[in-house]
Tab-separated table of C-alpha atoms and ligand atoms in Angstrom:
chain	number	residue	atom	x	y	z
A	1	MET	CA	7.358	2.717	4.703
A	2	THR	CA	4.538	3.644	7.013
A	3	SER	CA	1.912	1.113	7.826
A	4	GLY	CA	-1.785	1.843	7.832
A	5	THR	CA	-3.698	4.202	5.636
A	6	GLU	CA	-1.617	6.275	3.218
A	7	ARG	CA	-2.424	9.969	3.495
A	8	SER	CA	-1.828	12.253	0.569
A	9	THR	CA	-1.128	15.407	2.576
A	10	PRO	CA	0.385	16.245	5.963
A	11	ARG	CA	-2.123	16.403	8.787
A	12	LEU	CA	-2.869	19.970	9.743
A	13	ARG	CA	-4.770	21.218	12.776
A	14	ALA	CA	-8.504	21.192	12.266
A	15	ALA	CA	-8.633	24.550	14.074
A	16	LEU	CA	-7.229	26.130	10.890
A	17	ASP	CA	-10.127	24.983	8.694
A	18	GLY	CA	-12.176	27.855	7.380
A	19	ILE	CA	-9.912	30.590	8.747
A	20	PRO	CA	-10.796	33.828	7.021
A	21	SER	CA	-7.779	34.774	4.964
A	22	TYR	CA	-6.170	38.056	5.904
A	23	ARG	CA	-6.532	40.424	2.974
A	24	PRO	CA	-3.918	43.130	3.022
A	25	GLY	CA	-4.860	46.458	1.472
A	26	ARG	CA	-4.540	46.334	-2.300
A	27	ALA	CA	-1.429	47.860	-3.758
A	28	ALA	CA	-1.959	50.944	-5.825
A	29	THR	CA	-1.326	50.103	-9.457
A	30	GLY	CA	-0.825	53.181	-11.574
A	31	ARG	CA	-2.492	53.341	-14.943
A	32	ASP	CA	-1.420	55.482	-17.872
A	33	GLY	CA	-1.729	59.086	-16.867
A	34	VAL	CA	-3.678	58.343	-13.665
A	35	PRO	CA	-1.696	58.745	-10.443
A	36	ALA	CA	-2.357	55.878	-8.042
A	37	TYR	CA	-2.767	56.500	-4.340
A	38	LYS	CA	-2.993	53.746	-1.746
A	39	LEU	CA	-5.677	54.630	0.781
A	40	SER	CA	-6.347	51.032	1.729
A	41	SER	CA	-4.000	50.110	4.597
A	42	ASN	CA	-4.079	53.055	7.018
A	43	GLU	CA	-0.426	53.741	6.384
A	44	ASN	CA	1.299	57.019	7.056
A	45	PRO	CA	1.713	58.840	3.722
A	46	TYR	CA	4.872	60.679	4.849
A	47	PRO	CA	8.261	59.166	3.956
A	48	PRO	CA	10.625	58.148	6.784
A	49	LEU	CA	12.113	61.035	8.785
A	50	PRO	CA	15.754	61.723	7.828
A	51	SER	CA	16.931	61.273	11.440
A	52	VAL	CA	15.201	57.894	11.716
A	53	LEU	CA	16.490	56.793	8.331
A	54	GLU	CA	20.035	57.673	9.396
A	55	THR	CA	19.954	55.444	12.499
A	56	VAL	CA	18.542	52.599	10.415
A	57	ARG	CA	21.343	53.059	7.892
A	58	GLU	CA	23.960	52.866	10.631
A	59	SER	CA	22.297	49.850	12.171
A	60	ALA	CA	22.221	48.098	8.805
A	61	MET	CA	26.015	47.804	9.022
A	62	SER	CA	25.623	45.085	11.656
A	63	PHE	CA	22.708	42.986	10.504
A	64	ASN	CA	24.988	39.978	10.339
A	65	ARG	CA	24.413	39.905	14.132
A	66	TYR	CA	21.241	38.914	15.980
A	67	PRO	CA	19.357	41.817	17.492
A	68	ASP	CA	19.113	42.474	21.231
A	69	MET	CA	16.586	39.790	22.177
A	70	PHE	CA	15.141	41.924	24.964
A	71	ALA	CA	15.120	45.202	23.014
A	72	THR	CA	16.677	46.813	26.073
A	73	SER	CA	17.178	50.345	24.717
A	74	LEU	CA	13.752	50.535	23.134
A	75	THR	CA	12.123	49.158	26.281
A	76	ALA	CA	13.866	51.816	28.354
A	77	ALA	CA	12.783	54.529	25.912
A	78	ILE	CA	9.137	53.400	25.994
A	79	ALA	CA	9.235	53.160	29.801
A	80	ALA	CA	10.562	56.708	30.067
A	81	ARG	CA	8.145	58.093	27.503
A	82	PHE	CA	5.000	56.633	29.065
A	83	GLY	CA	6.066	56.658	32.719
A	84	VAL	CA	5.776	52.902	33.256
A	85	PRO	CA	8.269	50.372	34.648
A	86	PRO	CA	10.296	48.468	31.997
A	87	THR	CA	8.879	45.240	33.468
A	88	HIS	CA	5.433	46.343	32.259
A	89	ILE	CA	6.490	46.391	28.598
A	90	ALA	CA	6.434	43.578	26.031
A	91	ILE	CA	7.629	44.268	22.496
A	92	GLY	CA	6.650	42.316	19.412
A	93	THR	CA	6.646	42.196	15.635
A	94	GLY	CA	4.028	44.878	15.204
A	95	SER	CA	1.071	45.041	17.529
A	96	VAL	CA	-0.430	42.154	15.556
A	97	GLY	CA	2.578	40.143	16.707
A	98	VAL	CA	1.916	41.263	20.279
A	99	LEU	CA	-1.756	40.381	19.851
A	100	GLN	CA	-0.713	36.866	18.876
A	101	GLN	CA	1.391	36.732	22.050
A	102	VAL	CA	-1.631	37.915	24.055
A	103	VAL	CA	-3.890	35.210	22.664
A	104	GLN	CA	-1.233	32.517	23.110
A	105	ALA	CA	-0.776	33.628	26.690
A	106	THR	CA	-4.474	33.589	27.563
A	107	ALA	CA	-6.631	31.365	25.368
A	108	ALA	CA	-6.677	27.847	23.910
A	109	GLU	CA	-9.228	25.116	23.037
A	110	GLY	CA	-12.409	25.550	25.056
A	111	ASP	CA	-11.765	29.211	25.890
A	112	GLU	CA	-13.633	32.218	24.587
A	113	VAL	CA	-12.401	35.574	23.349
A	114	VAL	CA	-14.934	38.403	23.206
A	115	TYR	CA	-14.642	41.312	20.781
A	116	ALA	CA	-16.840	43.676	18.795
A	117	TRP	CA	-17.686	43.076	15.164
A	118	ARG	CA	-17.020	44.556	12.754
A	119	SER	CA	-13.565	45.256	14.057
A	120	PHE	CA	-9.933	44.557	13.170
A	121	GLU	CA	-9.665	41.687	10.702
A	122	ALA	CA	-6.708	40.095	12.469
A	123	TYR	CA	-8.812	39.271	15.562
A	124	PRO	CA	-10.823	36.301	14.215
A	125	ILE	CA	-7.723	34.843	12.567
A	126	VAL	CA	-5.460	35.013	15.590
A	127	VAL	CA	-8.195	33.618	17.858
A	128	GLN	CA	-9.041	30.758	15.542
A	129	VAL	CA	-5.386	29.747	15.140
A	130	SER	CA	-5.198	29.421	18.920
A	131	GLY	CA	-8.103	26.981	18.963
A	132	ALA	CA	-10.176	29.286	21.169
A	133	ARG	CA	-13.630	30.465	20.143
A	134	SER	CA	-14.499	33.990	19.016
A	135	VAL	CA	-17.576	35.516	20.639
A	136	THR	CA	-18.429	38.554	18.564
A	137	VAL	CA	-20.736	41.346	19.683
A	138	PRO	CA	-22.269	43.521	16.929
A	139	LEU	CA	-21.435	47.225	16.897
A	140	ARG	CA	-24.282	49.557	17.844
A	141	ALA	CA	-26.222	51.283	15.068
A	142	ASP	CA	-24.008	54.355	15.593
A	143	GLU	CA	-20.923	52.225	14.736
A	144	HIS	CA	-19.618	52.258	18.328
A	145	HIS	CA	-18.684	49.296	20.534
A	146	ASP	CA	-21.688	47.990	22.487
A	147	LEU	CA	-19.816	47.699	25.764
A	148	ASP	CA	-22.902	46.711	27.772
A	149	ALA	CA	-23.539	43.787	25.434
A	150	MET	CA	-19.842	42.899	25.516
A	151	ALA	CA	-19.851	42.766	29.318
A	152	ALA	CA	-22.959	40.583	29.147
A	153	ALA	CA	-21.173	38.244	26.705
A	154	VAL	CA	-18.451	37.409	29.230
A	155	THR	CA	-18.887	33.894	30.664
A	156	ASP	CA	-16.744	31.699	32.888
A	157	ARG	CA	-15.069	30.477	29.672
A	158	THR	CA	-13.944	33.982	28.684
A	159	ARG	CA	-10.202	34.528	28.980
A	160	LEU	CA	-9.755	37.668	26.917
A	161	VAL	CA	-11.760	40.697	25.779
A	162	LEU	CA	-10.466	42.895	22.955
A	163	VAL	CA	-11.549	46.526	22.787
A	164	CYS	CA	-10.412	48.322	19.634
A	165	SER	CA	-10.404	52.079	20.219
A	166	PRO	CA	-10.471	53.817	17.807
A	167	ASN	CA	-12.118	50.883	16.083
A	168	ASN	CA	-10.800	49.648	12.758
A	169	PRO	CA	-12.646	50.084	10.356
A	170	THR	CA	-15.317	52.431	11.780
A	171	GLY	CA	-12.979	54.913	13.501
A	172	THR	CA	-15.235	55.216	16.546
A	173	ALA	CA	-13.551	55.400	19.953
A	174	VAL	CA	-14.818	54.418	23.406
A	175	ARG	CA	-15.401	57.159	25.936
A	176	ARG	CA	-14.051	57.258	29.485
A	177	ALA	CA	-17.314	56.808	31.431
A	178	GLU	CA	-18.569	53.859	29.386
A	179	LEU	CA	-15.146	52.211	29.461
A	180	GLU	CA	-14.838	52.533	33.240
A	181	ARG	CA	-18.358	51.144	33.699
A	182	PHE	CA	-17.503	48.234	31.401
A	183	LEU	CA	-14.222	47.456	33.162
A	184	ASP	CA	-16.008	47.483	36.525
A	185	ARG	CA	-18.263	44.705	35.217
A	186	VAL	CA	-15.555	42.415	33.776
A	187	PRO	CA	-14.263	39.815	36.287
A	188	ALA	CA	-10.753	40.509	37.591
A	189	ASP	CA	-9.427	37.230	36.155
A	190	VAL	CA	-10.345	38.124	32.554
A	191	LEU	CA	-7.738	40.124	30.627
A	192	VAL	CA	-9.049	43.164	28.750
A	193	VAL	CA	-6.776	44.385	25.962
A	194	ILE	CA	-7.365	47.879	24.633
A	195	ASP	CA	-5.961	48.081	21.109
A	196	GLU	CA	-4.920	51.693	20.619
A	197	ALA	CA	-3.209	51.434	17.228
A	198	TYR	CA	-4.584	54.889	16.338
A	199	ARG	CA	-4.311	56.610	19.736
A	200	GLU	CA	-2.141	59.471	18.437
A	201	PHE	CA	-4.933	60.567	16.071
A	202	VAL	CA	-7.571	60.917	18.827
A	203	ARG	CA	-8.769	64.463	19.515
A	204	ASP	CA	-12.007	63.836	21.497
A	205	PRO	CA	-11.123	64.765	25.103
A	206	GLU	CA	-13.710	62.257	26.381
A	207	VAL	CA	-11.706	59.396	24.887
A	208	PRO	CA	-9.279	58.222	27.568
A	209	ASP	CA	-5.643	57.289	27.114
A	210	ALA	CA	-5.734	53.595	28.050
A	211	ILE	CA	-2.271	53.884	29.592
A	212	GLU	CA	-3.924	55.961	32.322
A	213	ILE	CA	-6.711	53.370	32.667
A	214	TYR	CA	-4.367	50.354	32.993
A	215	ARG	CA	-2.393	51.778	35.927
A	216	ASP	CA	-4.794	50.756	38.679
A	217	ARG	CA	-6.400	47.829	36.846
A	218	PRO	CA	-4.241	44.660	36.861
A	219	ASN	CA	-6.450	42.957	34.244
A	220	VAL	CA	-6.084	45.726	31.640
A	221	ALA	CA	-3.365	45.782	28.968
A	222	VAL	CA	-2.765	48.333	26.210
A	223	LEU	CA	-1.527	47.655	22.683
A	224	ARG	CA	0.357	50.352	20.799
A	225	THR	CA	2.171	50.325	17.481
A	226	PHE	CA	4.880	52.233	15.639
A	227	SER	CA	3.166	51.379	12.328
A	228	LYS	CA	0.629	54.180	11.999
A	229	ALA	CA	1.425	57.559	13.596
A	230	TYR	CA	5.164	56.859	13.692
A	231	GLY	CA	5.308	55.629	10.095
A	232	LEU	CA	7.227	52.375	10.650
A	233	ALA	CA	4.681	49.917	9.218
A	234	GLY	CA	7.309	48.146	7.119
A	235	LEU	CA	9.659	47.521	10.041
A	236	ARG	CA	7.191	45.586	12.266
A	237	VAL	CA	7.371	46.832	15.810
A	238	GLY	CA	4.673	47.326	18.416
A	239	PHE	CA	4.299	46.842	22.143
A	240	ALA	CA	2.007	46.076	25.027
A	241	ILE	CA	1.890	47.814	28.381
A	242	ALA	CA	0.542	45.539	31.091
A	243	HIS	CA	1.084	44.659	34.726
A	244	GLU	CA	4.030	42.404	35.388
A	245	PRO	CA	2.441	38.926	35.354
A	246	VAL	CA	0.773	39.672	32.020
A	247	ALA	CA	3.776	41.461	30.478
A	248	ASP	CA	5.982	38.579	31.592
A	249	ALA	CA	3.671	36.057	29.896
A	250	LEU	CA	3.751	38.151	26.718
A	251	ARG	CA	7.548	38.140	26.722
A	252	LYS	CA	7.480	34.332	27.102
A	253	THR	CA	5.281	33.909	24.030
A	254	ALA	CA	7.307	36.255	21.802
A	255	VAL	CA	9.178	34.953	18.775
A	256	PRO	CA	12.827	34.969	19.924
A	257	PHE	CA	14.753	37.772	18.171
A	258	GLY	CA	11.555	38.607	16.280
A	259	VAL	CA	11.974	42.374	16.371
A	260	SER	CA	14.912	43.262	14.119
A	261	GLY	CA	17.714	45.550	15.151
A	262	LEU	CA	16.617	47.961	12.418
A	263	ALA	CA	13.121	48.090	13.894
A	264	GLN	CA	14.461	48.596	17.413
A	265	VAL	CA	16.684	51.550	16.513
A	266	ALA	CA	14.031	53.068	14.257
A	267	ALA	CA	11.429	52.920	17.029
A	268	THR	CA	13.841	54.410	19.564
A	269	ALA	CA	14.814	57.183	17.130
A	270	SER	CA	11.111	57.817	16.467
A	271	LEU	CA	10.494	58.429	20.153
A	272	ASP	CA	13.448	60.842	20.106
A	273	ALA	CA	11.886	62.625	17.107
A	274	GLU	CA	8.357	62.425	18.462
A	275	ASP	CA	7.652	66.161	18.152
A	276	GLU	CA	8.320	66.049	14.422
A	277	LEU	CA	6.258	62.898	13.954
A	278	LEU	CA	3.341	64.199	16.001
A	279	ALA	CA	3.367	67.389	13.923
A	280	ARG	CA	2.779	65.170	10.895
A	281	VAL	CA	-0.053	63.457	12.774
A	282	GLY	CA	-1.484	66.918	13.465
A	283	ALA	CA	-1.441	67.705	9.752
A	284	LEU	CA	-3.228	64.426	9.006
A	285	VAL	CA	-5.857	65.248	11.632
A	286	VAL	CA	-6.436	68.638	9.958
A	287	GLU	CA	-6.822	66.820	6.676
A	288	ARG	CA	-9.205	64.353	8.350
A	289	SER	CA	-11.400	67.255	9.493
A	290	ARG	CA	-11.458	68.684	5.988
A	291	VAL	CA	-12.551	65.315	4.575
A	292	GLN	CA	-15.119	64.810	7.351
A	293	ASN	CA	-16.639	68.246	6.826
A	294	ALA	CA	-17.028	67.509	3.134
A	295	LEU	CA	-18.614	64.133	3.901
A	296	ARG	CA	-20.980	65.700	6.439
A	297	GLU	CA	-22.101	68.187	3.806
A	298	GLN	CA	-22.792	65.260	1.499
A	299	GLY	CA	-25.024	63.733	4.190
A	300	TRP	CA	-22.927	60.771	5.371
A	301	ALA	CA	-24.196	59.728	8.784
A	302	HIS	CA	-21.177	58.724	10.896
A	303	ALA	CA	-18.243	59.654	8.675
A	304	GLY	CA	-17.510	62.535	11.025
A	305	ASP	CA	-17.077	60.248	14.032
A	306	SER	CA	-13.677	58.788	13.167
A	307	GLU	CA	-10.876	59.489	15.637
A	308	ALA	CA	-8.374	57.566	13.501
A	309	ASN	CA	-6.466	58.151	10.249
A	310	PHE	CA	-9.319	56.848	8.115
A	311	VAL	CA	-13.029	57.297	7.535
A	312	TRP	CA	-15.747	54.685	7.218
A	313	LEU	CA	-18.642	54.761	4.804
A	314	ARG	CA	-21.583	52.413	5.272
A	315	LEU	CA	-22.240	51.802	1.559
A	316	GLY	CA	-24.033	48.459	1.860
A	317	GLY	CA	-24.753	46.976	-1.560
A	318	ARG	CA	-22.940	49.796	-3.335
A	319	THR	CA	-19.572	49.025	-1.755
A	320	GLU	CA	-18.060	47.249	-4.758
A	321	GLU	CA	-19.336	49.839	-7.200
A	322	PHE	CA	-17.786	52.580	-5.077
A	323	THR	CA	-14.478	50.733	-4.800
A	324	GLY	CA	-14.374	50.298	-8.559
A	325	ALA	CA	-15.116	53.969	-9.148
A	326	CYS	CA	-12.317	54.937	-6.760
A	327	GLU	CA	-9.858	52.675	-8.553
A	328	SER	CA	-10.765	54.092	-11.943
A	329	ALA	CA	-10.109	57.547	-10.529
A	330	GLY	CA	-6.729	56.499	-9.093
A	331	VAL	CA	-7.318	55.739	-5.393
A	332	VAL	CA	-7.329	52.269	-3.860
A	333	VAL	CA	-9.634	51.982	-0.831
A	334	ARG	CA	-10.505	49.049	1.416
A	335	PRO	CA	-13.891	47.432	0.734
A	336	PHE	CA	-15.834	45.193	3.129
A	337	ALA	CA	-18.225	43.498	0.722
A	338	GLY	CA	-21.857	44.351	1.322
A	339	GLU	CA	-21.021	46.536	4.327
A	340	GLY	CA	-18.917	49.531	3.510
A	341	ALA	CA	-15.498	50.938	2.727
A	342	ARG	CA	-12.634	52.275	4.798
A	343	ILE	CA	-10.630	55.097	3.300
A	344	THR	CA	-7.281	56.132	4.768
A	345	ILE	CA	-6.547	59.840	5.102
A	346	GLY	CA	-3.599	60.340	2.781
A	347	GLU	CA	-2.004	63.101	0.770
A	348	PRO	CA	-4.402	66.037	0.144
A	349	GLU	CA	-4.371	65.253	-3.613
A	350	ALA	CA	-5.438	61.677	-2.889
A	351	ASN	CA	-8.164	62.791	-0.495
A	352	ASP	CA	-9.447	65.179	-3.154
A	353	VAL	CA	-9.747	62.360	-5.670
A	354	PHE	CA	-11.691	60.314	-3.112
A	355	LEU	CA	-13.992	63.244	-2.285
A	356	ARG	CA	-14.787	63.740	-5.964
A	357	VAL	CA	-15.740	60.078	-6.396
A	358	VAL	CA	-17.734	59.771	-3.181
A	359	LYS	CA	-20.002	62.663	-4.154
A	360	GLY	CA	-21.724	60.367	-6.642
A	361	PHE	CA	-22.533	57.908	-3.853
A	362	ALA	CA	-23.739	60.352	-1.230
A	363	PRO	CA	-26.997	59.502	0.546
A	364	GLY	CA	-29.713	60.970	-1.654
A	365	ALA	CA	-27.422	61.436	-4.638
A	366	ALA	CA	-28.637	60.015	-7.924
A	367	PRO	CA	-26.998	56.661	-8.692
A	368	SER	CA	-24.091	57.026	-11.089
A	369	THR	CA	-24.680	55.628	-14.543
B	401	PLP	C1	-2.958	48.660	12.020
B	401	PLP	C2	-3.502	48.056	13.253
B	401	PLP	C3	-2.662	47.444	14.170
B	401	PLP	C4	-1.187	47.519	14.028
B	401	PLP	O1	-0.634	46.570	13.308
B	401	PLP	P1	0.939	46.397	13.375
B	401	PLP	O2	1.075	44.920	13.470
B	401	PLP	O3	1.454	47.083	14.576
B	401	PLP	O4	1.440	46.968	12.104
B	401	PLP	C5	-3.192	46.933	15.331
B	401	PLP	N1	-4.496	47.019	15.592
B	401	PLP	C6	-5.320	47.620	14.748
B	401	PLP	C7	-6.746	47.746	15.109
B	401	PLP	C8	-4.858	48.141	13.541
B	401	PLP	O5	-5.705	48.719	12.708
């Protein structure tokens, strides 16, 4: 028996108290006669490519074995594709997994992590678990990162700055000139991570590819994922590109054997089939333009600004009402209570359902009864 005060529950770290719970996009639940479309998690609506599926099938024959811990083939394929040394690559269980590695490698109790808000919901959770403190900088009125204010928020406690471009959930992306100016202001011993989960959907030529930016900046790292454009969300694989000391630290903080063999071969096969996958991305971007044009006609202020595979509507107090109306019509969207809703670009039929519902909420439209 233990001596001293009996405790009724195991002691857990106080840092976990009050962590906002991650809310995954709601599953689409079909109702009688109403098709249900899931536009809530920014997934790729296309099914797996046959060639990718085939390599996964073959690989499944050996899942009694551990995967290659260093994901050697995939690392080589990423290195070749992006023209970076293999030593600059760290692979993880989705880019959220890599983000966790980044935070573990840079920040702990007493440290600060700066990022914009609203931004990706995983950021506050991962930071709080580490024991570090989140320093959030509000988005500008035009839904973009306020990079000047973010640079001003960096103190001698800051260990990490996260820049989400395009930003989830607003879709806005940072431009080259403002990013360069920002990076010039951040001290060289503070890591800046540019989360480019939606890079493949960007069409604005003023939005830089962060892999070009990182090359001559040792304190810049880039996060990419196979979950969105490449359609491998269910397999959990993403990566960071960073200079060697940072990439090495990220490999040290990875979960050993975390990335399955299935994920490794699927990601490698996806790079081999990139033309086909990027053609699908192109079709989604066309669909995005169609949706954005319709929203512009309805008078939505910044819905046309998204460079990602979703659009953002600042609905304020009507967010829940809108979400409910979408669900009744057969599309599940992602609400942010009191702020707005994020709607993934999906199948044209699904986007049409959304466009019909949103008409009733357009700025200036009469409230639905
Ligand atoms: C979807 C998303 C990711 C990718 O998550 P995975 O873990 O790779 O599936 C990363 N960052 C942002 C901003 C996202 O929206």
